[in-house]
Amino acid sequence: MEGLIKGLIDLAIGGGGGDNNEMERERDHEEREERSRSTWAQVVSGDGEQDDADPPNQGDSRRQDHHNQNQWNKMEHSYGGSDQESRISEWRPSHSPQMDGQEEHADGWQTVHKKPLRGPQKVHMDHWHKYKHHPSEQEYSEEVQDNGQLEPSEEELVDLSQACNKLWELDFNRLVPGKDYEIDCGEGKKPYNKEDMAAGNLFTWLGDDVLPRPTFSRFCSLLDNYNPIQGYKEEVTNEEKQEQVAFVEEISRTAPIKYLCKYLSNKGIISESYDEFKRLMIDLWFGLYGRGGTSGSSSAFEHVFVGEIKQCGEQEVSGFHNWLQFYLEEAKGRVDYQGYILPRRHGEFPDSETQLLTVQFEWNGVLKSVSSTFIGVSPEFEVALYTLCFFAGREDNRIRLGPYHVNVKCYRMGEKIGSIFPIAED
C-alpha cells in the first residue's frame, strides 16, 4: 500500500508538464468551445441568443488583462494567514463561508451577495490539515464490498446510457432533497435576461452531516488550491499533490469508481491493474495543461469543478459545474444566484426536488449566463460519470440518469478533459 501511494505521489509530482503541441491543442479546443457556445444556450432555452459579448480590440484586451492581473496580484500580496491556513489559495480572502454581514472585508474584497443570507453554515476544517500528510499516513474509509453489482453487464458494456445510469444507482452517497438539503430555485429566465430573478440563495440549508463525509470533505479541501484567473500559471505544492493522491485513494474505495474501473477494463481501454487505474485518474484530473495562453495554468479538476475567469475582452466565468463549490461560494457571499434558465417546454419547471439544474449566477461579480450542474450528487459519482464519458463516449453523450434525460457534453484537449458538463434535455 505504502509503495503504491508513493508511486502515485511520484506521478503527481512528475506530472503536469506540457509538450510541444499543448498550445495548439488549447487553441483547437477553445475554437470548438466558442463555436458551440451559442448553440448551448439554444439547446437549454430554445433560443439562439449567445451569452458572450463581442470582444474589444486586441490592444484594449491586453490592457484589461494587465489591469485585472494587477488587481489579483494586490490581493495575493495583501493576504496572510496562520500555518493552519497556509494552503488557502492566495486569491481568496476567507476560507470559511460564515459571513459577518459587512459589505467590505479587511483585505479589500467586497461581498457581491446583496441578498439576505439564510443561516450560512460554518465549514469545519480542523481535520483538513491531515489531508496534507503523506497519503500512506492517512486514514481512509472501508472499501465497498463487491456483491456482484459492480460488474458491468453485457447490456451496459454496449450501451453507454445504461452504464451511466448504473453509476447513478451506485451513488450511495447521493443526498436526498428535503432530508439532507433544501434549495429555492426562484424564478426562471432566458439566458440573455440579466435581471436577477432570485430573491435569495439557491441553497436554503445543508445538513450538518454532509460536508464531513469522507469523499465530500476531501473534495472540498481541494477547491482552494487554485487561482481562478485563466492563464495564471498554477504552482502546485507537494502537500497539494499529496491531497490529490489521497482524494483519488478515498474515492477509489467507493462503488461508482470501482464500477468505472471494471467497465474501462472490460472494454479494453485500461489494464486490469487498479493501481494503474488510480495513476491514470490522478493524471487525467489533476495533470496541468495550458489554457488562456499559459502552459501549466489549468486542469480538468480546476476548470470543471472549481471554475475559471476568462480575461480576454469582457470577463466571464467558464467551467464551474459543481454544486459543492456553488454552495460554499454562495455561503461566503461570492456567488449571487440569479435564477434558473427556462426550459424549452412550458410547464416543466425545476423545484426543490430537482437534482439537475440550469442556472445563471455571478461569481465575484463576473457573470455566468448559462451553467448546468447536478445537485446533491457525490464527488465520486461526478468523477466517475465524466471519466466514463471521456473514455467511452463522444462530444455529445445523450444518456438517462434516473429520471433525467441528459447530454453530457465533453470537450477534449488532446488526451485531457478540456471541459465536461451536463445539459438537461426534454
Coordinates of C-alpha atoms in Angstrom, one line a residue:
M1 CA 0.0 0.0 0.0
E2 CA 2.7 2.4 1.0
G3 CA 4.7 1.6 -2.1
L4 CA 1.7 2.2 -4.3
I5 CA 0.9 5.5 -2.8
K6 CA 4.5 6.7 -3.0
G7 CA 4.3 5.8 -6.7
L8 CA 1.2 7.8 -7.1
I9 CA 2.8 10.8 -5.5
D10 CA 5.8 10.4 -7.8
L11 CA 3.4 10.5 -10.7
A12 CA 1.7 13.6 -9.4
I13 CA 4.9 15.4 -8.7
G14 CA 6.4 14.4 -12.1
G15 CA 3.1 15.2 -13.9
G16 CA 1.7 18.4 -15.0
G17 CA 4.2 19.3 -17.7
G18 CA 3.1 20.1 -21.3
D19 CA 4.5 19.1 -24.6
N20 CA 5.3 21.0 -27.8
N21 CA 1.7 20.6 -29.1
E22 CA 0.0 21.8 -25.9
M23 CA -0.8 25.3 -27.0
E24 CA -2.0 24.1 -30.4
R25 CA -4.4 21.7 -28.7
E26 CA -5.6 24.5 -26.5
R27 CA -6.4 26.8 -29.5
D28 CA -8.3 24.0 -31.2
H29 CA -10.3 23.3 -28.0
E30 CA -11.2 27.0 -27.5
E31 CA -12.2 27.4 -31.1
R32 CA -14.6 24.4 -30.8
E33 CA -15.9 25.6 -27.5
E34 CA -16.5 29.1 -28.9
R35 CA -18.4 27.7 -31.9
S36 CA -20.7 25.6 -29.7
R37 CA -21.4 28.3 -27.1
S38 CA -24.4 29.9 -28.8
T39 CA -25.9 26.5 -29.6
W40 CA -25.6 25.5 -25.9
A41 CA -27.8 28.5 -25.0
Q42 CA -30.2 27.5 -27.8
V43 CA -30.3 23.9 -26.5
V44 CA -31.3 24.8 -23.0
S45 CA -33.7 27.5 -23.7
G46 CA -34.9 27.1 -27.3
D47 CA -33.4 30.5 -28.3
G48 CA -30.3 31.3 -30.4
E49 CA -29.1 34.0 -28.2
Q50 CA -25.3 34.0 -27.4
D51 CA -24.2 34.9 -23.9
D52 CA -20.8 36.2 -25.0
A53 CA -20.2 39.8 -25.7
D54 CA -18.1 40.7 -28.7
P55 CA -14.5 41.2 -27.5
P56 CA -12.9 44.6 -27.8
N57 CA -9.9 45.2 -30.0
Q58 CA -6.7 43.4 -29.1
G59 CA -5.0 46.3 -27.5
D60 CA -7.9 47.0 -25.2
S61 CA -8.0 43.3 -24.3
R62 CA -4.3 43.3 -23.4
R63 CA -4.6 46.4 -21.2
Q64 CA -7.7 44.9 -19.5
D65 CA -5.8 41.7 -18.9
H66 CA -2.9 43.6 -17.4
H67 CA -5.2 45.6 -15.2
N68 CA -7.1 42.6 -13.9
Q69 CA -3.9 40.6 -13.2
N70 CA -2.6 43.5 -11.2
Q71 CA -5.7 43.5 -9.1
W72 CA -5.3 39.8 -8.3
N73 CA -1.6 40.4 -7.5
K74 CA -2.5 43.1 -5.0
M75 CA -4.9 40.7 -3.3
E76 CA -2.3 38.0 -3.2
H77 CA 0.3 40.2 -1.5
S78 CA -2.3 41.6 1.0
Y79 CA -3.4 38.2 2.2
G80 CA -1.7 36.4 5.1
G81 CA -2.6 33.6 7.4
S82 CA -1.5 31.2 10.1
D83 CA 0.3 27.9 9.3
Q84 CA -3.0 26.1 9.5
E85 CA -4.3 28.4 6.8
S86 CA -1.2 28.2 4.7
R87 CA -2.8 26.2 2.0
I88 CA -5.5 28.7 1.4
S89 CA -5.4 29.9 -2.2
E90 CA -3.9 33.4 -2.2
W91 CA -6.7 34.9 -4.3
R92 CA -9.3 34.1 -1.7
P93 CA -9.9 36.4 1.3
S94 CA -11.5 33.9 3.6
H95 CA -11.6 30.1 3.9
S96 CA -14.8 29.9 5.9
P97 CA -18.3 30.6 4.4
Q98 CA -19.5 32.1 7.6
M99 CA -20.3 35.8 6.9
D100 CA -20.2 38.7 9.2
G101 CA -22.6 40.8 7.2
Q102 CA -20.2 43.5 6.2
E103 CA -20.1 44.9 2.7
E104 CA -16.3 45.1 2.6
H105 CA -13.7 42.9 4.1
A106 CA -10.4 43.9 5.6
D107 CA -8.4 42.6 2.6
G108 CA -10.3 44.8 0.1
W109 CA -12.8 42.2 -1.1
Q110 CA -16.3 43.4 -1.5
T111 CA -19.2 40.9 -0.9
V112 CA -21.1 40.6 -4.1
H113 CA -24.0 39.0 -2.3
K114 CA -26.7 41.6 -1.6
K115 CA -29.4 39.2 -0.6
P116 CA -30.3 38.1 2.9
L117 CA -28.2 35.1 3.9
R118 CA -30.2 32.1 5.2
G119 CA -28.1 30.8 8.0
P120 CA -24.7 30.2 6.3
Q121 CA -23.0 27.1 7.6
K122 CA -19.6 27.1 9.1
V123 CA -17.3 24.6 7.4
H124 CA -15.3 22.7 10.0
M125 CA -11.7 22.5 8.6
D126 CA -9.9 21.3 11.7
H127 CA -9.2 17.9 10.2
W128 CA -8.2 19.3 6.7
H129 CA -4.6 19.6 7.8
K130 CA -4.4 15.8 8.0
Y131 CA -5.0 15.6 4.2
K132 CA -1.7 17.3 3.7
H133 CA 0.2 14.4 5.3
H134 CA 1.8 11.7 3.3
P135 CA -1.1 9.6 1.9
S136 CA 0.3 6.4 3.4
E137 CA -0.1 8.0 6.8
Q138 CA -3.7 8.9 6.4
E139 CA -6.9 7.0 7.3
Y140 CA -9.4 6.1 4.7
S141 CA -12.9 4.6 4.6
E142 CA -13.5 0.9 4.3
E143 CA -13.7 -0.3 0.7
V144 CA -17.2 -1.0 -0.5
Q145 CA -17.9 -4.7 -0.8
D146 CA -18.4 -6.2 -4.3
N147 CA -21.5 -8.3 -4.2
G148 CA -21.8 -8.6 -7.9
Q149 CA -23.4 -5.3 -8.6
L150 CA -20.1 -3.7 -9.5
E151 CA -19.6 -5.9 -12.5
P152 CA -20.8 -4.3 -15.8
S153 CA -23.4 -6.3 -17.6
E154 CA -23.2 -7.1 -21.3
E155 CA -26.0 -4.6 -21.9
E156 CA -24.1 -1.9 -20.1
L157 CA -20.9 -2.6 -22.0
V158 CA -22.6 -1.9 -25.3
D159 CA -24.9 0.9 -24.1
L160 CA -23.2 3.9 -22.5
S161 CA -26.5 5.3 -21.3
Q162 CA -27.2 2.1 -19.3
A163 CA -23.7 2.2 -17.9
C164 CA -24.1 5.8 -16.8
N165 CA -27.5 5.1 -15.2
K166 CA -25.8 2.3 -13.3
L167 CA -23.4 4.8 -11.8
W168 CA -26.5 6.8 -10.8
E169 CA -27.8 3.7 -9.0
L170 CA -24.5 3.1 -7.3
D171 CA -24.2 6.6 -5.9
F172 CA -25.0 5.6 -2.4
N173 CA -23.7 8.9 -1.1
R174 CA -26.2 11.0 -3.1
L175 CA -28.1 13.4 -0.9
V176 CA -31.9 13.3 -0.5
P177 CA -33.7 16.6 -1.2
G178 CA -35.7 17.8 1.9
K179 CA -33.7 15.5 4.2
D180 CA -30.1 16.4 3.5
Y181 CA -30.6 19.9 2.0
E182 CA -33.1 22.3 0.5
I183 CA -32.9 24.6 -2.5
D184 CA -35.1 27.5 -3.6
C185 CA -35.0 27.8 -7.4
G186 CA -36.6 31.2 -7.5
E187 CA -38.0 32.4 -10.9
G188 CA -37.0 31.4 -14.4
K189 CA -35.4 33.5 -17.1
K190 CA -33.9 33.4 -20.6
P191 CA -30.0 33.2 -20.9
Y192 CA -29.9 36.8 -22.3
N193 CA -32.0 38.2 -19.5
K194 CA -29.6 39.8 -17.0
E195 CA -32.4 40.7 -14.4
D196 CA -32.0 38.9 -11.1
M197 CA -34.9 36.6 -10.7
A198 CA -34.0 35.0 -7.3
A199 CA -34.9 36.7 -4.1
G200 CA -32.4 34.7 -2.0
N201 CA -29.8 32.0 -2.1
L202 CA -30.2 28.8 -4.2
F203 CA -29.3 26.8 -1.1
T204 CA -31.6 27.3 1.9
W205 CA -29.8 24.8 4.1
L206 CA -27.4 21.9 4.1
G207 CA -27.4 19.1 6.8
D208 CA -24.5 19.3 9.3
D209 CA -23.5 15.7 8.5
V210 CA -23.0 16.3 4.8
L211 CA -19.6 18.1 4.4
P212 CA -17.8 15.8 7.0
R213 CA -18.4 12.8 4.8
P214 CA -15.0 11.5 3.7
T215 CA -15.3 12.0 -0.1
F216 CA -17.1 15.3 0.3
S217 CA -14.6 16.6 2.9
R218 CA -11.6 15.7 0.8
F219 CA -13.2 17.1 -2.3
C220 CA -13.9 20.4 -0.6
S221 CA -10.3 20.6 0.7
L222 CA -9.1 20.6 -2.9
L223 CA -11.2 23.6 -4.0
D224 CA -8.9 26.2 -2.6
N225 CA -5.8 25.0 -4.3
Y226 CA -6.3 27.1 -7.4
N227 CA -6.2 30.7 -8.7
P228 CA -9.2 31.0 -10.9
I229 CA -7.8 33.6 -13.3
Q230 CA -7.5 31.8 -16.6
G231 CA -3.9 31.9 -17.8
Y232 CA -2.5 32.2 -14.3
K233 CA 0.3 29.6 -14.0
E234 CA -0.5 27.2 -11.2
E235 CA 2.2 26.4 -8.6
V236 CA 1.2 23.1 -7.0
T237 CA 2.9 22.3 -3.7
N238 CA 4.0 18.8 -2.6
E239 CA 1.3 19.0 0.1
E240 CA -1.4 19.7 -2.5
K241 CA -0.1 16.8 -4.7
Q242 CA -0.5 14.6 -1.6
E243 CA -4.0 15.8 -1.2
Q244 CA -4.8 14.8 -4.8
V245 CA -3.4 11.3 -4.3
A246 CA -5.3 10.9 -1.1
F247 CA -8.6 12.1 -2.7
V248 CA -8.2 9.6 -5.5
E249 CA -7.4 6.9 -2.9
E250 CA -10.6 7.8 -1.0
I251 CA -13.0 7.8 -4.0
S252 CA -11.4 4.6 -5.3
R253 CA -12.9 2.8 -2.4
T254 CA -16.5 3.7 -3.5
A255 CA -18.9 1.8 -5.7
P256 CA -19.0 4.3 -8.7
I257 CA -15.3 4.4 -9.1
K258 CA -14.9 0.6 -8.7
Y259 CA -17.6 0.1 -11.4
L260 CA -15.8 2.6 -13.6
C261 CA -12.6 0.7 -13.4
K262 CA -14.2 -2.6 -14.2
Y263 CA -16.1 -1.0 -17.1
L264 CA -13.0 0.5 -18.7
S265 CA -11.0 -2.7 -18.1
N266 CA -13.7 -4.9 -19.7
K267 CA -13.8 -2.5 -22.7
G268 CA -10.1 -2.9 -23.1
I269 CA -9.5 0.8 -22.5
I270 CA -7.2 0.2 -19.5
S271 CA -5.5 -2.8 -17.9
E272 CA -7.0 -4.7 -15.0
S273 CA -4.5 -3.1 -12.6
Y274 CA -6.3 -1.0 -10.0
D275 CA -3.1 0.7 -9.2
E276 CA -2.5 1.8 -12.8
F277 CA -6.1 3.0 -12.9
K278 CA -5.5 5.3 -9.9
R279 CA -2.4 6.7 -11.6
L280 CA -4.5 7.4 -14.7
M281 CA -7.2 9.2 -12.6
I282 CA -4.6 11.5 -11.0
D283 CA -3.1 12.4 -14.3
L284 CA -6.5 12.9 -16.0
W285 CA -8.0 15.1 -13.4
F286 CA -5.0 16.9 -11.9
G287 CA -2.4 17.0 -14.7
L288 CA -1.8 20.6 -15.7
Y289 CA -2.1 21.9 -19.2
G290 CA -2.3 25.2 -21.0
R291 CA -5.3 27.5 -21.1
G292 CA -5.6 31.2 -21.7
G293 CA -2.2 31.3 -23.4
T294 CA -0.1 30.0 -20.5
S295 CA 1.2 26.4 -20.1
G296 CA 0.5 24.7 -16.8
S297 CA -2.3 27.1 -15.9
S298 CA -5.3 24.7 -15.8
S299 CA -6.5 21.2 -15.2
A300 CA -9.7 19.2 -15.6
F301 CA -10.4 19.5 -11.9
E302 CA -9.9 23.2 -11.8
H303 CA -12.0 24.0 -14.8
V304 CA -14.9 21.6 -14.3
F305 CA -15.3 21.8 -10.6
V306 CA -13.7 25.0 -9.3
G307 CA -14.3 27.3 -12.3
E308 CA -12.1 29.9 -14.1
I309 CA -12.5 33.5 -15.1
K310 CA -11.6 34.4 -18.6
Q311 CA -9.7 37.7 -19.1
C312 CA -9.9 38.1 -22.8
G313 CA -12.3 41.0 -23.6
E314 CA -15.2 41.1 -21.2
Q315 CA -14.7 38.9 -18.2
E316 CA -16.8 35.7 -18.0
V317 CA -16.9 32.6 -15.9
S318 CA -16.1 29.3 -17.6
G319 CA -16.4 25.8 -16.1
F320 CA -17.8 25.8 -12.5
H321 CA -20.2 22.9 -12.8
N322 CA -20.2 21.6 -9.2
W323 CA -22.8 22.1 -6.6
L324 CA -20.5 21.8 -3.6
Q325 CA -18.3 24.7 -5.0
F326 CA -21.5 26.6 -5.6
Y327 CA -22.8 26.0 -2.1
L328 CA -19.5 27.1 -0.4
E329 CA -19.0 30.2 -2.6
E330 CA -22.7 31.2 -2.1
A331 CA -22.4 30.8 1.6
K332 CA -19.3 33.1 1.6
G333 CA -21.3 35.7 -0.4
R334 CA -19.1 35.3 -3.6
V335 CA -21.8 33.7 -5.7
D336 CA -25.0 35.6 -6.4
Y337 CA -27.7 33.2 -7.7
Q338 CA -29.9 34.9 -10.2
G339 CA -32.5 32.3 -11.3
Y340 CA -32.8 29.2 -13.4
I341 CA -32.9 29.1 -17.1
L342 CA -36.4 28.4 -18.5
P343 CA -36.8 25.0 -20.2
R344 CA -37.9 24.8 -23.8
R345 CA -41.2 23.1 -22.9
H346 CA -43.7 25.1 -20.9
G347 CA -44.9 23.5 -17.7
E348 CA -41.7 21.7 -16.9
F349 CA -40.0 23.8 -14.2
P350 CA -37.5 22.9 -11.5
D351 CA -38.4 22.7 -7.9
S352 CA -36.8 21.9 -4.6
E353 CA -36.6 18.2 -5.5
T354 CA -34.7 18.8 -8.8
Q355 CA -31.2 17.4 -8.9
L356 CA -30.2 18.7 -12.3
L357 CA -30.4 22.5 -12.8
T358 CA -29.5 25.0 -15.5
V359 CA -28.9 28.4 -13.8
Q360 CA -27.5 31.9 -14.1
F361 CA -25.2 33.4 -11.5
E362 CA -22.4 35.9 -10.8
W363 CA -19.1 34.7 -9.2
N364 CA -17.2 37.6 -7.6
G365 CA -19.2 40.0 -9.8
V366 CA -18.5 38.1 -13.1
L367 CA -21.5 36.7 -14.9
K368 CA -22.1 33.1 -15.9
S369 CA -25.1 33.4 -18.2
V370 CA -25.8 29.6 -18.5
S371 CA -24.5 26.9 -16.2
S372 CA -25.7 23.4 -15.6
T373 CA -24.9 21.3 -12.6
F374 CA -26.1 18.3 -10.7
I375 CA -27.4 19.0 -7.2
G376 CA -26.7 16.7 -4.2
V377 CA -24.7 14.0 -6.1
S378 CA -21.4 12.7 -4.6
P379 CA -18.0 13.7 -5.8
E380 CA -17.2 10.1 -6.7
F381 CA -20.3 10.0 -8.9
E382 CA -19.4 13.1 -10.9
V383 CA -15.7 12.0 -11.3
A384 CA -16.9 8.5 -12.4
L385 CA -19.5 9.8 -14.8
Y386 CA -17.3 12.3 -16.6
T387 CA -14.4 9.9 -16.8
L388 CA -16.6 7.3 -18.3
C389 CA -18.0 9.7 -20.9
F390 CA -14.5 10.9 -21.7
F391 CA -13.1 7.4 -22.4
A392 CA -16.1 5.6 -23.7
G393 CA -18.2 8.4 -25.2
R394 CA -18.1 11.3 -27.7
E395 CA -18.6 15.0 -27.6
D396 CA -22.3 14.5 -27.2
N397 CA -23.4 11.8 -24.8
R398 CA -27.1 11.5 -24.6
I399 CA -27.9 9.3 -21.6
R400 CA -30.5 8.6 -18.9
L401 CA -29.7 9.2 -15.2
G402 CA -32.6 8.2 -13.0
P403 CA -35.5 10.5 -14.0
Y404 CA -33.3 12.8 -16.1
H405 CA -32.5 12.8 -19.8
V406 CA -29.1 14.3 -20.0
N407 CA -26.5 15.3 -22.7
V408 CA -23.0 15.1 -21.1
K409 CA -21.1 17.5 -23.2
C410 CA -17.4 16.5 -23.4
Y411 CA -14.7 18.7 -24.9
R412 CA -11.2 17.1 -25.3
M413 CA -7.9 18.9 -25.2
G414 CA -5.6 16.3 -26.6
E415 CA -5.6 13.4 -24.1
K416 CA -7.0 15.7 -21.3
I417 CA -10.5 16.8 -20.4
G418 CA -10.9 20.4 -21.7
S419 CA -14.4 20.8 -20.3
I420 CA -17.3 18.4 -19.4
F421 CA -20.7 19.2 -18.0
P422 CA -24.4 18.0 -18.1
I423 CA -27.1 19.6 -20.2
A424 CA -30.7 18.8 -19.2
E425 CA -32.7 17.6 -22.2
D426 CA -36.5 17.4 -22.6

